[in-house]
Short mmCIF file of C-alpha atoms in Angstrom, two decimals:
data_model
loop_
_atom_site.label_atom_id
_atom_site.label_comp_id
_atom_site.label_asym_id
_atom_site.label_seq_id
_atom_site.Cartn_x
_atom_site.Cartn_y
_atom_site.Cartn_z
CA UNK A 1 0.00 0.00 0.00
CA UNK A 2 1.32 3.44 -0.25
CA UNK A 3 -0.21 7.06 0.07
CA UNK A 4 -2.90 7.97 -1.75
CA UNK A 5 -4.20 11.01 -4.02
CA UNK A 6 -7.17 12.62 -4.93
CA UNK A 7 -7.05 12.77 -8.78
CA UNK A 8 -7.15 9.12 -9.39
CA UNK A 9 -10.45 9.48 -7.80
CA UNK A 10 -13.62 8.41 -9.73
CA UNK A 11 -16.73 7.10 -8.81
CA UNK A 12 -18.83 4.01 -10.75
CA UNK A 13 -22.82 3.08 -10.03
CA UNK A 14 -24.79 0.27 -10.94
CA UNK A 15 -28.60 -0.55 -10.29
CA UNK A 16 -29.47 -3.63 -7.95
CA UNK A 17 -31.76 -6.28 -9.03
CA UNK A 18 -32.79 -6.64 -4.85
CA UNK A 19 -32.01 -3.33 -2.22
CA UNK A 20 -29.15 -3.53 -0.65
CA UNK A 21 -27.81 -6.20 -2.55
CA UNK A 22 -24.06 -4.98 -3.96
CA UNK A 23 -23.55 -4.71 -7.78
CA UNK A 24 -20.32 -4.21 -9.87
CA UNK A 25 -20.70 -0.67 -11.44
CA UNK A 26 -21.56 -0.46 -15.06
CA UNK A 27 -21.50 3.70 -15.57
CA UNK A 28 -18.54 5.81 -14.71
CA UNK A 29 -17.88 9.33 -13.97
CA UNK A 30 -14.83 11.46 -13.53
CA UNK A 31 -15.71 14.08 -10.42
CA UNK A 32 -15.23 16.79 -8.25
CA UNK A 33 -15.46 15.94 -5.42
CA UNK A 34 -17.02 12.84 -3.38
CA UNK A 35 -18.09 12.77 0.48
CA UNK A 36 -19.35 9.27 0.60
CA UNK A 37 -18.88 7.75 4.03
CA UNK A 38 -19.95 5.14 6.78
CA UNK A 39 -21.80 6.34 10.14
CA UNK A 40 -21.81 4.51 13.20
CA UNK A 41 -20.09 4.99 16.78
CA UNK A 42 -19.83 2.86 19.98
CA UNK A 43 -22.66 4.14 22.15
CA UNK A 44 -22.01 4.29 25.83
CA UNK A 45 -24.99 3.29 28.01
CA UNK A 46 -25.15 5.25 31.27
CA UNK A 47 -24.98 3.25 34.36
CA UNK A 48 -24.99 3.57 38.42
CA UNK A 49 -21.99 2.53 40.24
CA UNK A 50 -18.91 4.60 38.33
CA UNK A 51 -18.28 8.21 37.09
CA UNK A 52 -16.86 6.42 34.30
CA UNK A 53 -18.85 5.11 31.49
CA UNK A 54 -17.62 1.24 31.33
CA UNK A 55 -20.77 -0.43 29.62
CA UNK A 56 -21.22 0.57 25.47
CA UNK A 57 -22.77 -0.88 22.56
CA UNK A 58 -22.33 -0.54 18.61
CA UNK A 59 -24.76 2.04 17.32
CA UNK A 60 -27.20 1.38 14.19
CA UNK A 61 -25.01 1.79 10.75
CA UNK A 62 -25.79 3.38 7.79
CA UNK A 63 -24.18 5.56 4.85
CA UNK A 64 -25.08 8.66 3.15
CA UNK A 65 -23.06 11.13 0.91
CA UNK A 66 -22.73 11.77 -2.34
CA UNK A 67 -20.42 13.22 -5.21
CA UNK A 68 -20.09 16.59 -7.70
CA UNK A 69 -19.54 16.67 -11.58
CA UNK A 70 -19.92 18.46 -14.48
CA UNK A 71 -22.57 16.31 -16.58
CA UNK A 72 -22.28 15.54 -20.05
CA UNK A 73 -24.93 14.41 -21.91
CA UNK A 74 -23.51 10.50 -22.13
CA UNK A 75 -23.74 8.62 -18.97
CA UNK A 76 -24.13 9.12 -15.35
CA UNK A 77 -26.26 12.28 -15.74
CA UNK A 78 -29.14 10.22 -17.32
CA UNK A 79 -29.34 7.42 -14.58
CA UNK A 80 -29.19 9.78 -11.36
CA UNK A 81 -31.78 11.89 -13.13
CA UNK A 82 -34.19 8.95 -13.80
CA UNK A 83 -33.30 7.45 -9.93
CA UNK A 84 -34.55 11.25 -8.62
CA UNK A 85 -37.72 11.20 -10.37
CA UNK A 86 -38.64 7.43 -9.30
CA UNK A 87 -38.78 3.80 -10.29
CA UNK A 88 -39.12 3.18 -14.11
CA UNK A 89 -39.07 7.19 -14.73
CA UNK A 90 -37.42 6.75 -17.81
CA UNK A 91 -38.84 5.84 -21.49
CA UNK A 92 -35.99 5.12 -23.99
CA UNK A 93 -36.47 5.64 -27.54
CA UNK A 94 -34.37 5.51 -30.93
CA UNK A 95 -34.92 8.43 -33.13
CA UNK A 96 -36.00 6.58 -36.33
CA UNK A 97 -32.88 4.73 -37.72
CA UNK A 98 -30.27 7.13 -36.17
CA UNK A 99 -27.37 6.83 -33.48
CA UNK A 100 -29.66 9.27 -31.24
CA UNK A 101 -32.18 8.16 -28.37
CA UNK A 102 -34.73 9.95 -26.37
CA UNK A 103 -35.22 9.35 -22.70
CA UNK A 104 -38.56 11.18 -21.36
CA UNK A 105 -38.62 11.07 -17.76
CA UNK A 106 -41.53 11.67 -15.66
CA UNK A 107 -42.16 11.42 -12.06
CA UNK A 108 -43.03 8.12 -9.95
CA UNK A 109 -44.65 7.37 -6.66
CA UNK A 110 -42.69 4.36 -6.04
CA UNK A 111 -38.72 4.33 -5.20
CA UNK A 112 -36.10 2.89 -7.49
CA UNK A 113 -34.81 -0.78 -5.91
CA UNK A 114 -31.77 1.36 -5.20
CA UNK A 115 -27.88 1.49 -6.49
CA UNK A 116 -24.18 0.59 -5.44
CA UNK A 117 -21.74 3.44 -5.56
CA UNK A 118 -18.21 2.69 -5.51
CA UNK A 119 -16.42 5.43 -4.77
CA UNK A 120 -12.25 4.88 -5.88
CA UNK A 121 -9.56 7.10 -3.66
CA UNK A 122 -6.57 5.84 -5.44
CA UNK A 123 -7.34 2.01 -4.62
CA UNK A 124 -4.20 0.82 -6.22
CA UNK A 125 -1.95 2.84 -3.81
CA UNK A 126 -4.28 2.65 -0.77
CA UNK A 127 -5.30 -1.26 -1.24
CA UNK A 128 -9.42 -1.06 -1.89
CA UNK A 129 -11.95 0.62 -3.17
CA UNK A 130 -15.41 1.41 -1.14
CA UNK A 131 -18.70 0.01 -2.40
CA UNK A 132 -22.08 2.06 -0.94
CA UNK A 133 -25.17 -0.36 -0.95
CA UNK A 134 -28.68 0.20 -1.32
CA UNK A 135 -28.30 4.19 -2.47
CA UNK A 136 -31.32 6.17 -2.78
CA UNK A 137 -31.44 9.84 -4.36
CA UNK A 138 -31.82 11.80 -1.57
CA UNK A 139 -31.19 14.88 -3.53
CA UNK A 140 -30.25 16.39 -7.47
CA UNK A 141 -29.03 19.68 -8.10
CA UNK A 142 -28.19 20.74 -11.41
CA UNK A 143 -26.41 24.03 -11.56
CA UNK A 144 -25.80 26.60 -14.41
CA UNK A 145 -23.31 28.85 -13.58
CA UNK A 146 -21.33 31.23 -16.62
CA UNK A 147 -18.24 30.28 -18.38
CA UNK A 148 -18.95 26.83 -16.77
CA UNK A 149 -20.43 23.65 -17.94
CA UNK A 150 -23.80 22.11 -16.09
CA UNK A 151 -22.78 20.79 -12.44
CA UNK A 152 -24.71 18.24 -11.38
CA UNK A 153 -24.91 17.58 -7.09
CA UNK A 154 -25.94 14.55 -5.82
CA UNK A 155 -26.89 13.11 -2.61
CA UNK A 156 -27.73 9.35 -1.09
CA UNK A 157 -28.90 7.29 1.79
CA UNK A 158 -28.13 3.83 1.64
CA UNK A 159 -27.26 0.52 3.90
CA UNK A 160 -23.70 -0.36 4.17
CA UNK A 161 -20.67 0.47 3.32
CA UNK A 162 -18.25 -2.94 2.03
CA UNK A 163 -14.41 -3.29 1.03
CA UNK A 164 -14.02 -4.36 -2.86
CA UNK A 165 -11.43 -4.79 -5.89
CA UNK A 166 -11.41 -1.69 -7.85
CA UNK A 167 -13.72 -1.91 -11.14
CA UNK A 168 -11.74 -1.40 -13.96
CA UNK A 169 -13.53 1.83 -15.56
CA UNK A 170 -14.64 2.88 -18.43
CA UNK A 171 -15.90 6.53 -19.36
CA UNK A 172 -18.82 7.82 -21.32
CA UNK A 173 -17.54 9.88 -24.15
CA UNK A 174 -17.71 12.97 -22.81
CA UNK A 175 -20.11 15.86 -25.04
CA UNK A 176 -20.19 18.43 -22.30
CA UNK A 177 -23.17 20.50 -21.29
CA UNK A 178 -22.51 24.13 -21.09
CA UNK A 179 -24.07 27.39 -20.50
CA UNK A 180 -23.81 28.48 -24.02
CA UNK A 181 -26.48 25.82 -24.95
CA UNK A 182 -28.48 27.20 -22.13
CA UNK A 183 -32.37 29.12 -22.75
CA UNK A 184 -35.07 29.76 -20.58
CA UNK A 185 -38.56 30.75 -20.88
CA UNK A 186 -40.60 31.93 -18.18
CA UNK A 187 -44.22 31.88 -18.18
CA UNK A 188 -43.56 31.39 -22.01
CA UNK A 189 -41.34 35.05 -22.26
CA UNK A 190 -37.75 34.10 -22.54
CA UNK A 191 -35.03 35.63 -20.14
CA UNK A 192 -31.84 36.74 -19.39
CA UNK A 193 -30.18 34.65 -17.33
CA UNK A 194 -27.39 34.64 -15.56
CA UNK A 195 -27.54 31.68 -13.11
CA UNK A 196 -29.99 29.05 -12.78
CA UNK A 197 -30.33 25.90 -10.51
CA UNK A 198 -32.95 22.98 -9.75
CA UNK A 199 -33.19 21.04 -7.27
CA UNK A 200 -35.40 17.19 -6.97
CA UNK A 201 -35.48 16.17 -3.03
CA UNK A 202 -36.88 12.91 -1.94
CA UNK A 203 -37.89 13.08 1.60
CA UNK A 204 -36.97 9.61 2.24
CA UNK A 205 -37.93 7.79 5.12
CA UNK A 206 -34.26 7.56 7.10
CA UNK A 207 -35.14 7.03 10.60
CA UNK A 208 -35.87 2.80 10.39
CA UNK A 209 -33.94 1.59 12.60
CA UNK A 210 -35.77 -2.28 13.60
CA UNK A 211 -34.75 -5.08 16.29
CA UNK A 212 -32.95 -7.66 14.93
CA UNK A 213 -30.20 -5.38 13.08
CA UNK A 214 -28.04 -3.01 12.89
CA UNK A 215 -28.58 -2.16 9.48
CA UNK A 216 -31.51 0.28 7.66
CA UNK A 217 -34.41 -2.34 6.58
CA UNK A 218 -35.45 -0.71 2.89
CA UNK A 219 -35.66 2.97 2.63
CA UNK A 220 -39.18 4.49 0.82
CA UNK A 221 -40.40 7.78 0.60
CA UNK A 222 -41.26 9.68 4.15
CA UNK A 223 -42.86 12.65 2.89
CA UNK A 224 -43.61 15.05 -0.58
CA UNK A 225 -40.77 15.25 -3.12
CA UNK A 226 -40.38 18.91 -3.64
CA UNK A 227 -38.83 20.66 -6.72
CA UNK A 228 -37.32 24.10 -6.22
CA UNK A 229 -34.60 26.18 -7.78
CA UNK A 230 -33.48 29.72 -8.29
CA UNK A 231 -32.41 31.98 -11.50
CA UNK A 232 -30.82 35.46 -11.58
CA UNK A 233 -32.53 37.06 -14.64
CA UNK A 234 -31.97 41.00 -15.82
CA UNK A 235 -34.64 43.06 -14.38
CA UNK A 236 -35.98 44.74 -17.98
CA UNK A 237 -39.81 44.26 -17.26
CA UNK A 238 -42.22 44.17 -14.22
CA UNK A 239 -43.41 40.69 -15.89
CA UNK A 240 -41.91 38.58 -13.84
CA UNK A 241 -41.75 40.61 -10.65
CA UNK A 242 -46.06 40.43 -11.12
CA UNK A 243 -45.27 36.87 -11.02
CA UNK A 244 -44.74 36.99 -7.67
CA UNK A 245 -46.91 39.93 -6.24
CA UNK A 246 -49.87 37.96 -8.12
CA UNK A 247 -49.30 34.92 -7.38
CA UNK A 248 -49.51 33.60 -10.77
CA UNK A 249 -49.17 29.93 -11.40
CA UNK A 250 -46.61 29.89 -14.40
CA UNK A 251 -44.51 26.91 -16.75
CA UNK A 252 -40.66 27.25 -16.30
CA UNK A 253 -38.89 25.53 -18.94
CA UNK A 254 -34.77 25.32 -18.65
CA UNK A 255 -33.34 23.88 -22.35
CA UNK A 256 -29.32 23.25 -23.12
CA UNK A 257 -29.64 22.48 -26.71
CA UNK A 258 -25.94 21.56 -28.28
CA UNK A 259 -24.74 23.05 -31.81
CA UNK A 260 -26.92 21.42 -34.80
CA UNK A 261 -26.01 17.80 -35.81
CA UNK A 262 -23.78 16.98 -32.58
CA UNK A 263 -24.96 13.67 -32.82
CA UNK A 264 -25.35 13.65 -36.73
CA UNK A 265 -26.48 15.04 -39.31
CA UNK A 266 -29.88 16.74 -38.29
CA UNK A 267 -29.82 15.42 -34.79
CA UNK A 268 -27.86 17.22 -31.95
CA UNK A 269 -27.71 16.85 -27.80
CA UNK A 270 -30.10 17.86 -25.95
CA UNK A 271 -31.90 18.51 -22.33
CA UNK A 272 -35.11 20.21 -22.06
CA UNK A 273 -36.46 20.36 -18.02
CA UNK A 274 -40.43 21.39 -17.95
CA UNK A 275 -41.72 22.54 -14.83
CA UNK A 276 -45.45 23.50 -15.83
CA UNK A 277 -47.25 24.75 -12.36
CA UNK A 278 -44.39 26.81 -10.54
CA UNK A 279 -44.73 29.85 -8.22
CA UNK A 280 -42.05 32.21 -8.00
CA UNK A 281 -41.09 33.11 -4.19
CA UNK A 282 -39.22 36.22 -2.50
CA UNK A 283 -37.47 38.37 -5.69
CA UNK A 284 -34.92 41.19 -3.56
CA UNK A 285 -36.08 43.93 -6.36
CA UNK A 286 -33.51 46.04 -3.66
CA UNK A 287 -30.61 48.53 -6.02
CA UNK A 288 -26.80 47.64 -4.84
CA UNK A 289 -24.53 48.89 -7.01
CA UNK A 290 -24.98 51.13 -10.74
CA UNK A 291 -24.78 48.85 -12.83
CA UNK A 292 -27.55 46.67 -14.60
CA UNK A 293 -30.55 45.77 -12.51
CA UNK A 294 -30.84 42.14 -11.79
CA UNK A 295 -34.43 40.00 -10.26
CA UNK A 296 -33.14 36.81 -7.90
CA UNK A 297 -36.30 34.63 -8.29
CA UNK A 298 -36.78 31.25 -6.07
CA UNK A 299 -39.11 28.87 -7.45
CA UNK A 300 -41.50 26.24 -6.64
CA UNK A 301 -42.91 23.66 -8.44
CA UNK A 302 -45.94 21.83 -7.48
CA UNK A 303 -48.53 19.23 -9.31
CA UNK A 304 -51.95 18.88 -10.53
CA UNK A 305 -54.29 17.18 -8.44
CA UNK A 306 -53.25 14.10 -10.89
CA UNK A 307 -50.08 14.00 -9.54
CA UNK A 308 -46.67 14.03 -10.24
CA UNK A 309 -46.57 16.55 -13.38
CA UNK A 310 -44.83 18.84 -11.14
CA UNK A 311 -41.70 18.06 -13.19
CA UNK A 312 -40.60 16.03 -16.59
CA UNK A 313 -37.23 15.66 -18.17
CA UNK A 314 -35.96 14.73 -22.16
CA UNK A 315 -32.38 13.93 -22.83
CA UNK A 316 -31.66 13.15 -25.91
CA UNK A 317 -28.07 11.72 -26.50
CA UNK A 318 -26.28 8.56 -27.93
CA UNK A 319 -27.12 5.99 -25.13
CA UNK A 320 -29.25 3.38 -26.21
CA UNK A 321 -31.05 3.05 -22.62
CA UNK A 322 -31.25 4.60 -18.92
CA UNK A 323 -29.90 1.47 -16.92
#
């Protein structure tokens, strides 16, 4: 063994046929940063007699965690985006007889079985690699900053943490996703934008701790899923401001459409986000400084009384399937 460093880190993920159950990892992805980890402590017991606490017991285990990257539109970005919305979120389609696919993702009641994140810190100099079992999305953030390409932040809670031989990986071709593809209409009137972020949380149901184990029996939802973002747009118009004074239900749709024919000839990347019933929340319309005049909107999205419409997804790239 010797010491280990930080950029031969990578992380893999691979979807479990039962929760909880560990699976090699099948999709790759170079990061940022990672903050995977194990949690559990020896619990002392309190107990007449001594000052001194001299009775303990191991506590309930668990891991959480998760990892930064900048997405492309091969890969990782399309599985942890299907995982946030639910199980079987994701409809794959080929675009007639081309090398592009559709995935349309909508949301689900039900929870994906769950995933195994291995997480490498230079295994072949420190002596392992660390697989994460039964992963649910706890959170997705996808952030649009400028002169940057799309960061996507994610977030687990899973079972157990497990020592295992590195996976040999293998990279998605990497067609970045930038903030020069980026558009956004709100309420159907484009903007200008200078930052943007979403956000999908699961409120998943952590705190199941049973007789009989240490471990988490399966984790399922514990509350509402709630999607919520932000956007800095140029203040040119009291449009959007009404937005908010009103109270006016509106459609935000966020689009990062790649240069024509990226894929091939008359197909190109793309991701389109709809969120069609959102309410825009607490806009500082305050002046700082004299330059241009800039509206900070926070957003909401809710659904229909149908149910989960609150938001829907299409990536279109080269990968035959969502795994």
């Amino acid at each position: 063994m010797a010491q280990g460093f930080g950029y031969e880190a990578f992380v893999g993920v691979g979807r479990e046929s039962t929760w909880g159950t560990r699976v090699a990892p099948t999709v790759f992805q170079r990061i940022k940063e990672e903050s995977m980890k194990l949690n559990q402590s020896q619990v002392t017991v309190p107990t007449l007699g001594h000052v001194s606490a001299f009775r303990s017991l191991p506590s309930r285990r668990f891991v959480d965690g998760g990892f930064k990257f900048d997405a492309g539109f091969n890969g990782m970005l399309g599985l942890l985006l299907a995982d946030a919305l639910g199980a079987s979120s994701s409809v794959d389609a080929q675009v007639a007889a081309t090398s592009a696919y559709t995935h349309t993702m909508t949301a689900k009641n039900d929870t994906p079985v769950g995933l195994s994140v291995q997480c490498s810190r230079d295994a072949a100099a420190i002596g392992t690699a660390y697989d994460y079992e039964g992963c649910m999305v706890e959170s997705l953030t996808l952030r649009q900053g400028n002169e940057a390409f799309l960061e996507c932040d994610v977030t687990f809670q899973g079972q157990e943490e497990t020592k295992q031989t590195e996976a040999t990986e293998s990279f998605a071709s990497f067609y970045g996703i930038d903030y020069t593809m980026f558009s956004l209409t709100l309420g159907g009137v484009a903007q200008n934008v200078k930052e943007f972020e979403v956000t999908i949380s699961n409120t998943l149901a952590t705190d199941r701790g049973l007789l009989g184990s240490r471990l988490r029996p399966e984790i399922g939802r514990g509350g509402l899923r709630e999607v919520s973002g932000s956007m800095l747009v140029e203040f040119d118009a009291v449009t959007e401001y009404d937005l908010y004074r009103d109270l006016t239900e509106s459609a935000i749709v966020a689009t990062w459409a790649a240069p024509a024919d990226s894929i091939e000839s008359g197909h190109a990347y793309d991701l389109a986000i709809t969120m069609s019933q959102s309410y825009v929340e607490g806009p500082d319309i305050g002046v700082k400084d004299h330059g241009p005049l800039m509206l900070p909107l926070d957003f909401k999205a809710i659904s229909t009384v149908a149910g989960n419409d609150d938001i829907s997804l299409i990536l279109k790239n080269t990968d035959t399937a969502i795994i």
